[in-house]
Structures are given as C-alpha cells and as structure tokens.
Coordinates of C-alpha atoms and ligand atoms in Angstrom, one line a residue:
X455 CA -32.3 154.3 150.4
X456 CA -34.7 152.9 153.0
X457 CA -34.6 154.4 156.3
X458 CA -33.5 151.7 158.0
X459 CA -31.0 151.1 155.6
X460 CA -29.7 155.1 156.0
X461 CA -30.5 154.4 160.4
X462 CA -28.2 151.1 159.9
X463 CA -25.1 152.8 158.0
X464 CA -25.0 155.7 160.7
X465 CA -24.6 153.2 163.5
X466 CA -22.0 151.8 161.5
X467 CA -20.2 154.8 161.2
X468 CA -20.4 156.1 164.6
X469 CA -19.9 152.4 166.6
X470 CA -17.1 151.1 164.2
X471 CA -15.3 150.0 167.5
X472 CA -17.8 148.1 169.0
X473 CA -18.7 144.8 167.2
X474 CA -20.9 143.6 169.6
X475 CA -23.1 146.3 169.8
X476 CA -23.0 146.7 166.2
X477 CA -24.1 143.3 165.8
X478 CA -27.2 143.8 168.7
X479 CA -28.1 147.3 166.5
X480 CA -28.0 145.0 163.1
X481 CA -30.2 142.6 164.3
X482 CA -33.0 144.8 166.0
X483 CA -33.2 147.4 163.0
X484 CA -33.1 144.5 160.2
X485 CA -36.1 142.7 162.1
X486 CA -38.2 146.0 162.4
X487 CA -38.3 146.3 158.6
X488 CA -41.8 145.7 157.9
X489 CA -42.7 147.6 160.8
X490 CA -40.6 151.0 159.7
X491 CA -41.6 150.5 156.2
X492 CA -45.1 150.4 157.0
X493 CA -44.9 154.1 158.1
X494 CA -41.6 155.5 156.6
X495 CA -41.7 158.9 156.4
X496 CA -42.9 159.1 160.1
X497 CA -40.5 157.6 161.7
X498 CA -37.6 159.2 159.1
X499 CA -39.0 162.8 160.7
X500 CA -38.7 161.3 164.5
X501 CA -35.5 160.0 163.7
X502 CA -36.5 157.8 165.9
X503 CA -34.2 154.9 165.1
X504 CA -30.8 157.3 165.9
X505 CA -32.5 158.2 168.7
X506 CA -33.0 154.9 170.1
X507 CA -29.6 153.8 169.0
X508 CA -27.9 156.8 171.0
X509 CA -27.9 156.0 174.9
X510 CA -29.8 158.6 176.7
X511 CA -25.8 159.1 178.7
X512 CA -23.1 156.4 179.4
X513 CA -20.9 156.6 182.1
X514 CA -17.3 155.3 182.8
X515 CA -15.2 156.2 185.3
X516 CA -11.8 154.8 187.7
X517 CA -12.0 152.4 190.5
X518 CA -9.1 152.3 192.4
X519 CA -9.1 149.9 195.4
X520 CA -6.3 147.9 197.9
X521 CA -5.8 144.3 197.1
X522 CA -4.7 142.1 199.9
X523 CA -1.0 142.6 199.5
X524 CA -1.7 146.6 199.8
X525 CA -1.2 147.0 196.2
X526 CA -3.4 149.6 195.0
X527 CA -5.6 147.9 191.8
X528 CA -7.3 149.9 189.0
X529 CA -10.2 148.7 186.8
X530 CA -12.9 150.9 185.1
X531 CA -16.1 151.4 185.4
X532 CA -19.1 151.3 183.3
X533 CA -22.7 152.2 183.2
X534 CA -24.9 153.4 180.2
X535 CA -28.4 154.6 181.1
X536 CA -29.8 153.9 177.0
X537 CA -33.4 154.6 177.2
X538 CA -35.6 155.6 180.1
X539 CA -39.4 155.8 177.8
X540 CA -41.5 153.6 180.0
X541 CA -39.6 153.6 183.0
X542 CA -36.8 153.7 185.3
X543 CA -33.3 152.7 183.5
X544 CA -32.6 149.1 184.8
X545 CA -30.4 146.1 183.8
X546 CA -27.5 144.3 185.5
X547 CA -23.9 144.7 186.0
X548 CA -21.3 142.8 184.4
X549 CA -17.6 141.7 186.1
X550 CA -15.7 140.5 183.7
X551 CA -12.3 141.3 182.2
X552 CA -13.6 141.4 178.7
X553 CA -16.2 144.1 179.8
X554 CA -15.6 147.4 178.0
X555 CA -18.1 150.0 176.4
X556 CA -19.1 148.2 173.5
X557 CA -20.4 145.2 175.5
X558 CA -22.1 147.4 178.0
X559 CA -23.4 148.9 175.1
X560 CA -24.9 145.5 173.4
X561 CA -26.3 144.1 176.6
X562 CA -28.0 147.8 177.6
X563 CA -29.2 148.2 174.3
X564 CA -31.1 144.9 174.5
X565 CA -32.2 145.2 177.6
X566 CA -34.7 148.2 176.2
X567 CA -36.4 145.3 174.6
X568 CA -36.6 143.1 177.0
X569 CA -37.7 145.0 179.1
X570 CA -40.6 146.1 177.4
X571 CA -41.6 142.1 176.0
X572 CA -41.8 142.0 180.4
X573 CA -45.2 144.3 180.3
X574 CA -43.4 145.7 183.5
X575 CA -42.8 149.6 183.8
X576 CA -39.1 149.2 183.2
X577 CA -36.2 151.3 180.8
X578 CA -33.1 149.4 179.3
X579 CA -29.4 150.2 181.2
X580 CA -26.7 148.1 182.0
X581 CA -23.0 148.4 183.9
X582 CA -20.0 146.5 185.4
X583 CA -16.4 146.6 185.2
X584 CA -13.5 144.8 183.7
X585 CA -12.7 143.8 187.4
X586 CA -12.6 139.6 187.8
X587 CA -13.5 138.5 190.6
X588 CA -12.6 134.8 189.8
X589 CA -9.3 134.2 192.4
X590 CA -10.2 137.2 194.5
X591 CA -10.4 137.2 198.4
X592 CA -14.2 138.7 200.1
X593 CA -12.7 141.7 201.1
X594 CA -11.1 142.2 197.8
X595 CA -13.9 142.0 196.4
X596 CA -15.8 144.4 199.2
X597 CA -13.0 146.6 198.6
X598 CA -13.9 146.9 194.7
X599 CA -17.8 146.5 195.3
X600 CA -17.5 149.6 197.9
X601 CA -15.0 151.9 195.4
X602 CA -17.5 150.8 192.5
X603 CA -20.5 152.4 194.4
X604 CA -18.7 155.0 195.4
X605 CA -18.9 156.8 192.1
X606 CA -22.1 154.8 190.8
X607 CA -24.1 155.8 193.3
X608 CA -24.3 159.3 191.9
X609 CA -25.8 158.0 188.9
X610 CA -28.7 155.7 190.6
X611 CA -31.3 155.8 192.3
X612 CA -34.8 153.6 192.8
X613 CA -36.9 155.9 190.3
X614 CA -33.8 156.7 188.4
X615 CA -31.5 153.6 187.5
X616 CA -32.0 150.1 189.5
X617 CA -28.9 148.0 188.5
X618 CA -29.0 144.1 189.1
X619 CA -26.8 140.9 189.0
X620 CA -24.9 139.2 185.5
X621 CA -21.8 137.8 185.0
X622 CA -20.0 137.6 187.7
X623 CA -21.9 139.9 189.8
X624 CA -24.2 137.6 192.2
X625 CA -25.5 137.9 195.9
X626 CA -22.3 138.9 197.3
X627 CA -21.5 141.5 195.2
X628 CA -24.7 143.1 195.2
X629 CA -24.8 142.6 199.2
X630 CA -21.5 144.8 199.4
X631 CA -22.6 147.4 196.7
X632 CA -25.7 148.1 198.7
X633 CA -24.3 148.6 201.7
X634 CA -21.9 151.0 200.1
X635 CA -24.7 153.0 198.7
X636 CA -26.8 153.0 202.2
X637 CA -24.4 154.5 203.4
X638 CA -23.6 157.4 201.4
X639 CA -26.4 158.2 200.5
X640 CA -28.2 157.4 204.2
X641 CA -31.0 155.9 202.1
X642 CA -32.9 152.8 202.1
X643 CA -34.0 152.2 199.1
X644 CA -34.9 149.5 196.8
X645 CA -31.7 150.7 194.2
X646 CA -30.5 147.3 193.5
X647 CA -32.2 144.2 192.9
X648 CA -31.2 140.5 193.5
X649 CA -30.7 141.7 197.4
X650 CA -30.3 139.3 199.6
X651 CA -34.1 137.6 201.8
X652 CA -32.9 139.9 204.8
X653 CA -32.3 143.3 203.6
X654 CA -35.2 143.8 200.5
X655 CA -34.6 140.7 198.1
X656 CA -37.2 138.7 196.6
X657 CA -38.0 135.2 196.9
X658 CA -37.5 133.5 193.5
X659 CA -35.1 135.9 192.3
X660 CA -32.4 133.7 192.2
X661 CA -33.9 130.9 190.3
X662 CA -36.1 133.3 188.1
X663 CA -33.9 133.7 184.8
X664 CA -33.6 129.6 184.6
X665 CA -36.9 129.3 185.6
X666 CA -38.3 132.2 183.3
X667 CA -36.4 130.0 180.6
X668 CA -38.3 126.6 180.9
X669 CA -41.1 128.2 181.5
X670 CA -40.6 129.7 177.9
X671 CA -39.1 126.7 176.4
X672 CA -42.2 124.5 178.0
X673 CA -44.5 126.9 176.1
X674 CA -42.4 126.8 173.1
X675 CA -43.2 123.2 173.1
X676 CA -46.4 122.4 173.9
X677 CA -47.8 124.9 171.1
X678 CA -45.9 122.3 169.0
X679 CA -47.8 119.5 170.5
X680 CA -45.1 118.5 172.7
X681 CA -43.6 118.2 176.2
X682 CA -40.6 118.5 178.0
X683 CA -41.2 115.3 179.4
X684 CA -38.1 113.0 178.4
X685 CA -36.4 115.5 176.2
X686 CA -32.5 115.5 176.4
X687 CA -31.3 119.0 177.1
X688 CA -27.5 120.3 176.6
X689 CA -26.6 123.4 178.7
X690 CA -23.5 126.1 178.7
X691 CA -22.5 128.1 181.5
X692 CA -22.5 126.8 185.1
X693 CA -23.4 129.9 186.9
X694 CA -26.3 131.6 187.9
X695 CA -28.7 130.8 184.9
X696 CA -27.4 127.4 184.0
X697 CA -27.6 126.1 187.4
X698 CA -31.4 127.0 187.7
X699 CA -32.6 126.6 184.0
X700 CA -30.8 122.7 185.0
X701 CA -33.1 122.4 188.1
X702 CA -36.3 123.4 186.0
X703 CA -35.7 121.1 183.1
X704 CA -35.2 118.2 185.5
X705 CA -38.3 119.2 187.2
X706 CA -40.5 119.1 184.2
X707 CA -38.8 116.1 183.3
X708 CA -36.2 116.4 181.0
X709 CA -32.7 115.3 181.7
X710 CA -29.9 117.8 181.0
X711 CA -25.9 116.1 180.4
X712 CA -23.9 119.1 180.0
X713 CA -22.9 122.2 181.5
X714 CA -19.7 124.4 180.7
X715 CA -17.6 127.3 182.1
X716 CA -14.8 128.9 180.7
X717 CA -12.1 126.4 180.8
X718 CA -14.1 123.0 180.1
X719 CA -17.3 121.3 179.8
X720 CA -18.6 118.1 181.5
X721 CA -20.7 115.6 180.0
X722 CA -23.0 113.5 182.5
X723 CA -24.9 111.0 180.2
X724 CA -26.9 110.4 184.0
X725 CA -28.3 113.4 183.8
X726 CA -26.2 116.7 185.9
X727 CA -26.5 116.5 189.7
X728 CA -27.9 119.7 190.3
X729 CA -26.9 119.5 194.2
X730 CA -23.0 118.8 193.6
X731 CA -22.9 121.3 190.3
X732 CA -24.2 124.3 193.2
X733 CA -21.4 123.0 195.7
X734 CA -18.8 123.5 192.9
X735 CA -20.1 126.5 191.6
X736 CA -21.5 128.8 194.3
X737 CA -20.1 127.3 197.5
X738 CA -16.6 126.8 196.3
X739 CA -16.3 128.8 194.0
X740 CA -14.3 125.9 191.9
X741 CA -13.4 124.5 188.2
X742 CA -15.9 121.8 187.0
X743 CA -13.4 119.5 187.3
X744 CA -14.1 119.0 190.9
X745 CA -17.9 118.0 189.6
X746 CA -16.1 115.5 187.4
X747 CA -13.8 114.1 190.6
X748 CA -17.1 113.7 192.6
X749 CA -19.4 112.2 190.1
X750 CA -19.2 108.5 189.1
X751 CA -19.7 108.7 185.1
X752 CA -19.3 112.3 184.4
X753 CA -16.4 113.2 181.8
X754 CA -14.3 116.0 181.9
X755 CA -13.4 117.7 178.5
X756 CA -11.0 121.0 178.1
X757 CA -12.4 123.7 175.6
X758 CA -15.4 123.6 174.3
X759 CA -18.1 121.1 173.0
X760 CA -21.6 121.0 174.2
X761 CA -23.5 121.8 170.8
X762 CA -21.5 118.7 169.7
X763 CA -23.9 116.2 172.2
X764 CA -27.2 114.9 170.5
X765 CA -29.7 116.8 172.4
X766 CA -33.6 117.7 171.5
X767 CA -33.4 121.6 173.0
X768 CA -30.2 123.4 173.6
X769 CA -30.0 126.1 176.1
X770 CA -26.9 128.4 175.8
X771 CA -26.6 130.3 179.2
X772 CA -23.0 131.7 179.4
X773 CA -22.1 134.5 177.3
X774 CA -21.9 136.4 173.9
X775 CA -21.4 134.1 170.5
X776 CA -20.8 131.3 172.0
X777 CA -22.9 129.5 169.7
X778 CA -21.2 129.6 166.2
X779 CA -22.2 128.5 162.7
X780 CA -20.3 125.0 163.0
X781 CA -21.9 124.6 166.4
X782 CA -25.6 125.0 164.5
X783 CA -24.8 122.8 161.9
X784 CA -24.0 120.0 164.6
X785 CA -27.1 120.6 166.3
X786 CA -29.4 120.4 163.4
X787 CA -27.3 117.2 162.0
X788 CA -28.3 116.0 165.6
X789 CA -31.8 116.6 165.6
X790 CA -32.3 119.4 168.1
X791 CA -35.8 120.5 168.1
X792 CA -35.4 123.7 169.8
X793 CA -32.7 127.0 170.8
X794 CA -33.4 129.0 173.5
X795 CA -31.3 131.8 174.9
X796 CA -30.9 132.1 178.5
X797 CA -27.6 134.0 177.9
X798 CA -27.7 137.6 175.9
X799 CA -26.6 137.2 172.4
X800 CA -25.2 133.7 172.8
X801 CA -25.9 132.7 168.7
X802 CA -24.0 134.7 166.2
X803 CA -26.3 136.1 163.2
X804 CA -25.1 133.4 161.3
X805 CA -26.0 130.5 163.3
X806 CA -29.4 131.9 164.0
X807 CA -30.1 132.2 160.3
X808 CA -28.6 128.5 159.9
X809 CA -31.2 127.3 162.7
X810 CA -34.0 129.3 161.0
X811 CA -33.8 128.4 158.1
X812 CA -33.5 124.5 158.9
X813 CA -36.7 124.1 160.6
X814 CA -35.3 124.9 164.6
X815 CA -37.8 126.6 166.9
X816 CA -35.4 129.8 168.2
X817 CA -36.3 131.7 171.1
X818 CA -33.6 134.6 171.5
X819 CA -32.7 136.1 174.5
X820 CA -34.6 139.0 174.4
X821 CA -37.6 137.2 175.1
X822 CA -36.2 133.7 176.6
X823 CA -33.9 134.8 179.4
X824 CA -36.4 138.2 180.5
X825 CA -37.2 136.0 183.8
X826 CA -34.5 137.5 185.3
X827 CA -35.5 141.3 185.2
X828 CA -39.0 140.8 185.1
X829 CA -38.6 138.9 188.7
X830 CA -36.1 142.4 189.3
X831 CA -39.4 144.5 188.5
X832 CA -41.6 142.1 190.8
X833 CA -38.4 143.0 193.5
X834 CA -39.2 146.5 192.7
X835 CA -42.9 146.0 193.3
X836 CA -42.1 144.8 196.7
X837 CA -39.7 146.9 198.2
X838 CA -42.0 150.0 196.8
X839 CA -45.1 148.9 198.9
X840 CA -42.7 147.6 201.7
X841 CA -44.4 143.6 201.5
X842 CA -42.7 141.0 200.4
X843 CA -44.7 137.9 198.3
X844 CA -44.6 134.2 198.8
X845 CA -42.3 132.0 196.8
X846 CA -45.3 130.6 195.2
X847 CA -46.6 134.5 194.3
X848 CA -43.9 135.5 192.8
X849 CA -43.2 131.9 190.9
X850 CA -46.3 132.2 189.4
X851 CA -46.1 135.9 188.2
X852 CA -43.3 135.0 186.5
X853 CA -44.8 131.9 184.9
X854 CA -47.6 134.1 183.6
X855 CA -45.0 136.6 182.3
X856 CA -43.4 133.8 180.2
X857 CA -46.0 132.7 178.6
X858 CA -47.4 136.1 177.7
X859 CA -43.9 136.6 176.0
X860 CA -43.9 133.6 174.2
X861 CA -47.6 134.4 172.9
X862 CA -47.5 138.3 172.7
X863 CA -43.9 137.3 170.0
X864 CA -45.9 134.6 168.5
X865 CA -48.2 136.9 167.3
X866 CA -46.3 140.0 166.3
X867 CA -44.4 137.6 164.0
X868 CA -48.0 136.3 162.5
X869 CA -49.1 140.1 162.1
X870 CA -45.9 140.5 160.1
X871 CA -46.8 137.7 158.2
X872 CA -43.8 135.8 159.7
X873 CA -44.8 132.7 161.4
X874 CA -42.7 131.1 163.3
X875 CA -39.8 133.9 163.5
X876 CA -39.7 134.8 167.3
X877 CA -36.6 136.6 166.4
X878 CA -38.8 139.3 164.8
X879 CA -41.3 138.9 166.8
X880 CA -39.8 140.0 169.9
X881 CA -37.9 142.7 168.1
X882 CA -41.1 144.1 167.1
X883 CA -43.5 143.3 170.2
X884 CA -40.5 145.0 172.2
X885 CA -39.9 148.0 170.3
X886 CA -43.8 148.7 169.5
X887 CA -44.3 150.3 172.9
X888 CA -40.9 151.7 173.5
X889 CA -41.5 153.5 170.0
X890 CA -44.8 154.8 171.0
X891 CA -44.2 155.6 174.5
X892 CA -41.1 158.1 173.2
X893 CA -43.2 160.1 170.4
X894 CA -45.6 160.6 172.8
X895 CA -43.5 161.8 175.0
X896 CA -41.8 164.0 172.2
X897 CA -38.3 165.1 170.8
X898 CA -36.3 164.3 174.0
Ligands
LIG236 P1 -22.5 133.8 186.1 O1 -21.4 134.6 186.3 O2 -23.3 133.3 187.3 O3 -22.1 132.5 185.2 C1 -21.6 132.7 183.9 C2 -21.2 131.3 183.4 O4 -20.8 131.5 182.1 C3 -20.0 130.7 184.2 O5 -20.1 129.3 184.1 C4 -18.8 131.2 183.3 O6 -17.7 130.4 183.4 C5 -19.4 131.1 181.9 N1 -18.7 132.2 181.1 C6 -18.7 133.5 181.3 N2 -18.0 134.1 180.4 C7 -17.5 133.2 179.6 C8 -16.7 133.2 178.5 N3 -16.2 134.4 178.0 N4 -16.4 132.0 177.9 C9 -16.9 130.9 178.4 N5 -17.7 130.8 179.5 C10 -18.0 131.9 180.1 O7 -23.5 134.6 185.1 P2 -25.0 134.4 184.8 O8 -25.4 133.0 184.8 O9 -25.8 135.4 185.6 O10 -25.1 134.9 183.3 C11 -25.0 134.1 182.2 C12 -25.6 134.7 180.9 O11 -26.9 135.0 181.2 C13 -24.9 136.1 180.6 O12 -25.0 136.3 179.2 C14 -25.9 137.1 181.2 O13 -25.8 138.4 180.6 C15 -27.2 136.4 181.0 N6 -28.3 136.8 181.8 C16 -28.2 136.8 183.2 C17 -29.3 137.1 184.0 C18 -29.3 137.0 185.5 O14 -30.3 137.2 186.1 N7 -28.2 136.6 186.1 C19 -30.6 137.6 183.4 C20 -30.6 137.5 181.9 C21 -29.5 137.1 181.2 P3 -16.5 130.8 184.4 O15 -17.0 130.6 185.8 O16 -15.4 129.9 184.1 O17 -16.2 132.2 184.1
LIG237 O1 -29.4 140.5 181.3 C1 -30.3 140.7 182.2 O2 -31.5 140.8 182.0 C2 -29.8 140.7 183.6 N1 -28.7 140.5 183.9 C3 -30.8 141.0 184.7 C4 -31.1 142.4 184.9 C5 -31.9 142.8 186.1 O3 -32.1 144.0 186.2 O4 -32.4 142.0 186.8

C-alpha cells in the first residue's frame, strides 16, 4: 500500500467522529501524492504525515459565566495548538454553536498551510467556543469573552500562540479578551491580533481577508487575459469577509448582487450597497431583511440560493460546505468563470471536483482567503517593533502577498505537471516548507 494510502486509513481510524476534519486531512494528503511518492520511503521512516495529522496538543475546557438574568451559562472551550515548525501557533477563534473539536480540528489543520503559502513566520492553531453571541447583550458577551481568557490565557502567549478573529468573533470580542488577558497576566503584549487602532491593531486588518481575496481573484484573472472590470460577482456570508471582499469587487469594478447569512439571502440586481449592508450587519447587528426594507429593488429570499444567480466568479465567504454538488452544477450551467474561497472549506470534495473538471478556475481557501492572517502576521510585525504602518503600507504588503500566492501555487501545480489545479498547488507549496522545516528540526 502507498504511504499515503496507509497515512490516510490511520486518520480515518483515529478521527472517525470528526467529518470535517476528516474531510480537510483527505484532501491535503490526496493532493501531496506526487510529492510523497516522489520520495516514499523517506517520508514512511519520518512518519511524517501522522505526525502532521496529530496536533502538537488541543485544549478544551468549561466556561462558566452570568447571563443578564443571573443565570449562570456554560459553553466549552476549544483551542488546538497543531503545528508550531516555522513559527508561533496562530489562527482565529470561532463562536459558534456548531463549534466542537472536530471543526476546530479542520480549520487548525488548514491553517498550517495557509500559513505557510503567507511566506510569513507563522504555525497553524485555531479556537473558539460553542458560545453564540447572536441575541446576546455587551456585557454578556464581556462576561463570556473574560471567563474564556481566563483559562486561555494559560495556553498563549505572543511567541507562543497568537489567536485572531472568525466567526462570530470580531473587534468586540477580541477588545474584551484582551483586556482580560492584560490583566492577568499584567502584560502588554501583541497576543491577539485584529485589536482594535488604539490599543495595538493594524490598519487594514479589517478589510484584509476580502481584500486579500480580490486581490487573488484579480490575479486569477488577468493571467487569463481578463479583468474584473464588469464581471457579475455572487457572494455568501454577510459578515466580516463578505462585506469587504463586496467593497473590493466594486472597487475594481465588478458589481456583486448577492450576499447571505444564515436565515436568507438577498438579491440586488443594482449591485449590494456596501454602506447600508455594514449598517445592518456590524452596526445593528440585524437580519438582512432590514437591507431588503431599506433598499428599493433588493429581494428578500428565505434559505438558500446564491449559486443559483448567473454570475461570472462566485465568492463563497460564510462557512464549511456550503457550496454543494447541485450548487456547482448551477454555476457551471450559468457560466461562472471562476470559484474562490474566502470562507474555509466552503466547496465539498465533490463540487470542487465537478468545477475542476468542467473547466472553472478554483482558488481554495487555503490560498484565497490567507489575507486575513497574513495581515495578522503584518499586526505581529508591528506591535513586535512597537511602530505601526500606513494604511497604504500595509494594503500593499498584502497585495504583494496575494499575488506571490496565486504565482508561487501556480507553479507548484506546473512542477507537478498539473496545470491549472491550484488545489494541489497550494497543498503542495504549503506543505513543502512546513515538511522541511520539521525534519530539520527532527523527531519532535
Ligand atoms: P462573520 O461572523 O463576520 O460572518 C459570518 C457570515 O457567515 C455571517 O453572515 C453568517 O450569518 C454566515 N454564516 C455563518 N455560519 C453560517 C452557517 N452555519 N450557515 C449559513 N451562514 C452562516 O465571520 P467571517 O466573515 O469572519 O468568516 C466567514 C468565513 O471566512 C469563515 O469560514 C471563516 O473561517 C473564514 N475566514 C475568516 C477570516 C477573518 O479574518 N475573519 C480569515 C480567513 C477565513 P449569520 O450572521 O446569520 O450567522
Ligand atoms: O481562518 C483564518 O485564517 C482566520 N480566521 C484568521 C486567523 C488570524 O490569525 O488572523
């Protein structure tokens, strides 16, 4: 049996629970075939694909805290700290109900790759909590951030672990966790990233995974000999990444017509009003059908149905498989040119392979949505020399960083003699220096 066929039935064995991350694993070690085969009995002896499989440690833990009626709440608490080979654990944290190990799992997992495709000095870890802080007060959700840190704080540290923002985790959250971990640990230090301007935060932060995503997708297709320039984009999600990867596209000038959350989707054949969507969203704190009520044209529709909309590029940017094999077959019967991920593992293996395999330029995740922590890493940079960088600095770093993804995949996938498959590419571009940096660093 191949090794990666003997690595692949281990993980299987030992991660039976956890589909998701069973389904991130399956994907990475099918894509480094070529790569593993090429030197076999080397990497058998390592065992290196177990040992980057296994989390270096993975944490979860109680967080008890008062809601506003003095009823005492539990959730639980995650962190897995997965591989630490050419840097500092680092990768965000999630709030969601559905969060449990095997999603912390998938998402830190990834985040090793990522991480590396960034060039920066940066390891793969990721957290959160099945805590939903959709409904909840500011002080409940202080009162969670603060018994959250209470007990992650012994875990982190700015050389050690730097967590971030994801789901449901945003400026506010990240303001109250760091104030929790100031003051335990009576150190300032740059231990989280997406901090707010006044206490450590970086300009472009915000914007940077939607930003990082155009900027990826604009790469995408202008080695293809064309522009963004009048291309109809459809969009899920409505937070953090959808909102900015919006404002980009309309920038270079595309026009996006849809965004989504949980509940519904809205199509705006005007083009999304990027102002009143933020309003909604991170003001309010509302459904998007107060965008609808506010905007002349815009329709409303329950469930979901943005792959459905004729678009040239598609931009998923909410959450895991949320782009299934129907949903591909839609899009290519529309036309789309192009799929990039700003969301982590938003295509399911089988709609990727559908795409593929009829002609659509893919960009996954690993590579398309890496804006976000690379801009983290630039945060890092920062607050380590005590200087903060222009808007423009740090905009264009991150511009640079796309497109030395998009080319540094590009060719991995050529050298593999697989043209055109960025999947693979950025599996192996991301794993070829992870790999190397952990046998050089030995059996560990
Ligand atoms: P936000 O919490 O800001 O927004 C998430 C959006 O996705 C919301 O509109 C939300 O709707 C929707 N959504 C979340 N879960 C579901 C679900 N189960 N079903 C349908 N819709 C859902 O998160 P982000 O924008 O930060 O993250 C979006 C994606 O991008 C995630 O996959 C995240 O891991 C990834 N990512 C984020 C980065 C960052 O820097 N923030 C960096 C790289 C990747 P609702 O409000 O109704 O819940
Ligand atoms: O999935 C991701 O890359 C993030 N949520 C951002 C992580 C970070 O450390 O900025």
């Amino acid at each position: 049996m191949s090794y990666v066929d003997e690595a692949l039935e281990k993980v299987k064995a030992k991660n039976a629970s956890e589909p998701e991350f069973l389904q991130a694993a399956e994907e990475v070690l099918e894509s480094l075939r070529p790569v593993i085969e090429a030197n076999e009995e080397k990497y058998r002896k390592e065992a290196l694909l177990e040992r980057l499989t296994e989390p270096d440690r993975q944490f979860k833990f109680r967080v008890p805290w008062v809601d506003d009626n003095g009823q005492v709440q539990v959730n639980t608490g995650y962190r897995i700290q997965f591989n630490n080979a050419i840097g500092p654990y680092k990768g965000g944290l999630r709030l969601h109900p559905s969060v449990n190990t095997g999603i912390i799992k998938f998402l830190g997992f990834e985040q090793i790759f990522k991480n590396s495709l960034t060039g920066l000095p940066i390891g793969g870890g990721k957290g959160g909590a099945d805590f939903d802080p959709k409904g909840k007060s500011d002080r409940e959700v202080m009162a969670f951030c603060q018994s959250f840190m209470t007990e992650l704080c012994k875990y982190i540290g700015a050389d050690v672990d730097v967590p971030a923002g994801d789901i449901g985790t945003g400026a506010r959250e990240i303001g109250y966790m760091f104030g929790q971990y100031k003051k335990i640990k009576s150190c300032y230090e740059g231990v989280l990233t997406g901090k707010g301007l006044s206490y450590g935060g970086s300009l472009a932060r915000t914007e940077a995974t939607g930003y990082g995503l155009l900027y990826i997708t604009e790469e995408l297709m202008k080695c293809h000999g064309e522009s963004m320039e009048g291309k109809t984009v459809v969009i899920s999600g409505a937070g953090n990444v959808a909102i900015y990867a919006t404002q980009k596209a309309q920038q270079m000038g595309a026009k996006v017509v849809t965004c989504s959350d949980s509940t519904g989707w809205i199509y705006d054949p005007n083009g999304i009003d990027v102002a009143l969507l933020k309003e909604v969203k991170e003001v309010k704190r509302a459904r998007l059908t107060e965008y609808a009520a506010a905007r002349p044209g815009a329709e409303y529709h329950e469930g979901r149905g943005v792959w459905s909309v004729k678009c040239d590029i598609a931009l998923p940017c909410a959450t895991q498989n949320e782009l299934h094999l129907e949903d591909a077959k839609l899009l290519v019967a529309n036309g789309c040119k192009a799929v990039c991920e700003g969301a982590n593992m938003p295509t399911t293996i089988d709609a990727t392979k559908y795409l593929q395999e009829n002609g659509v330029w893919f960009i996954g995740g690993k590579a398309a949505n890496a804006g976000g922590v690379a801009t983290s890493a630039l945060e890092m940079s920062q607050n380590s020399e005590r200087l903060s960088w222009t808007f423009e600095e740090v905009d264009s770093k991150l511009k640079q960083i796309m497109v030395n993804i998009y080319h540094n995949i590009d060719d991995a996938a050529k050298r593999y003699g697989q043209e055109g498959n960025y999947v693979m590419g950025a599996n192996i571009a991301g794993f070829e220096k992870v790999a190397e940096a952990m046998i050089a660093q030995g059996v560990v």
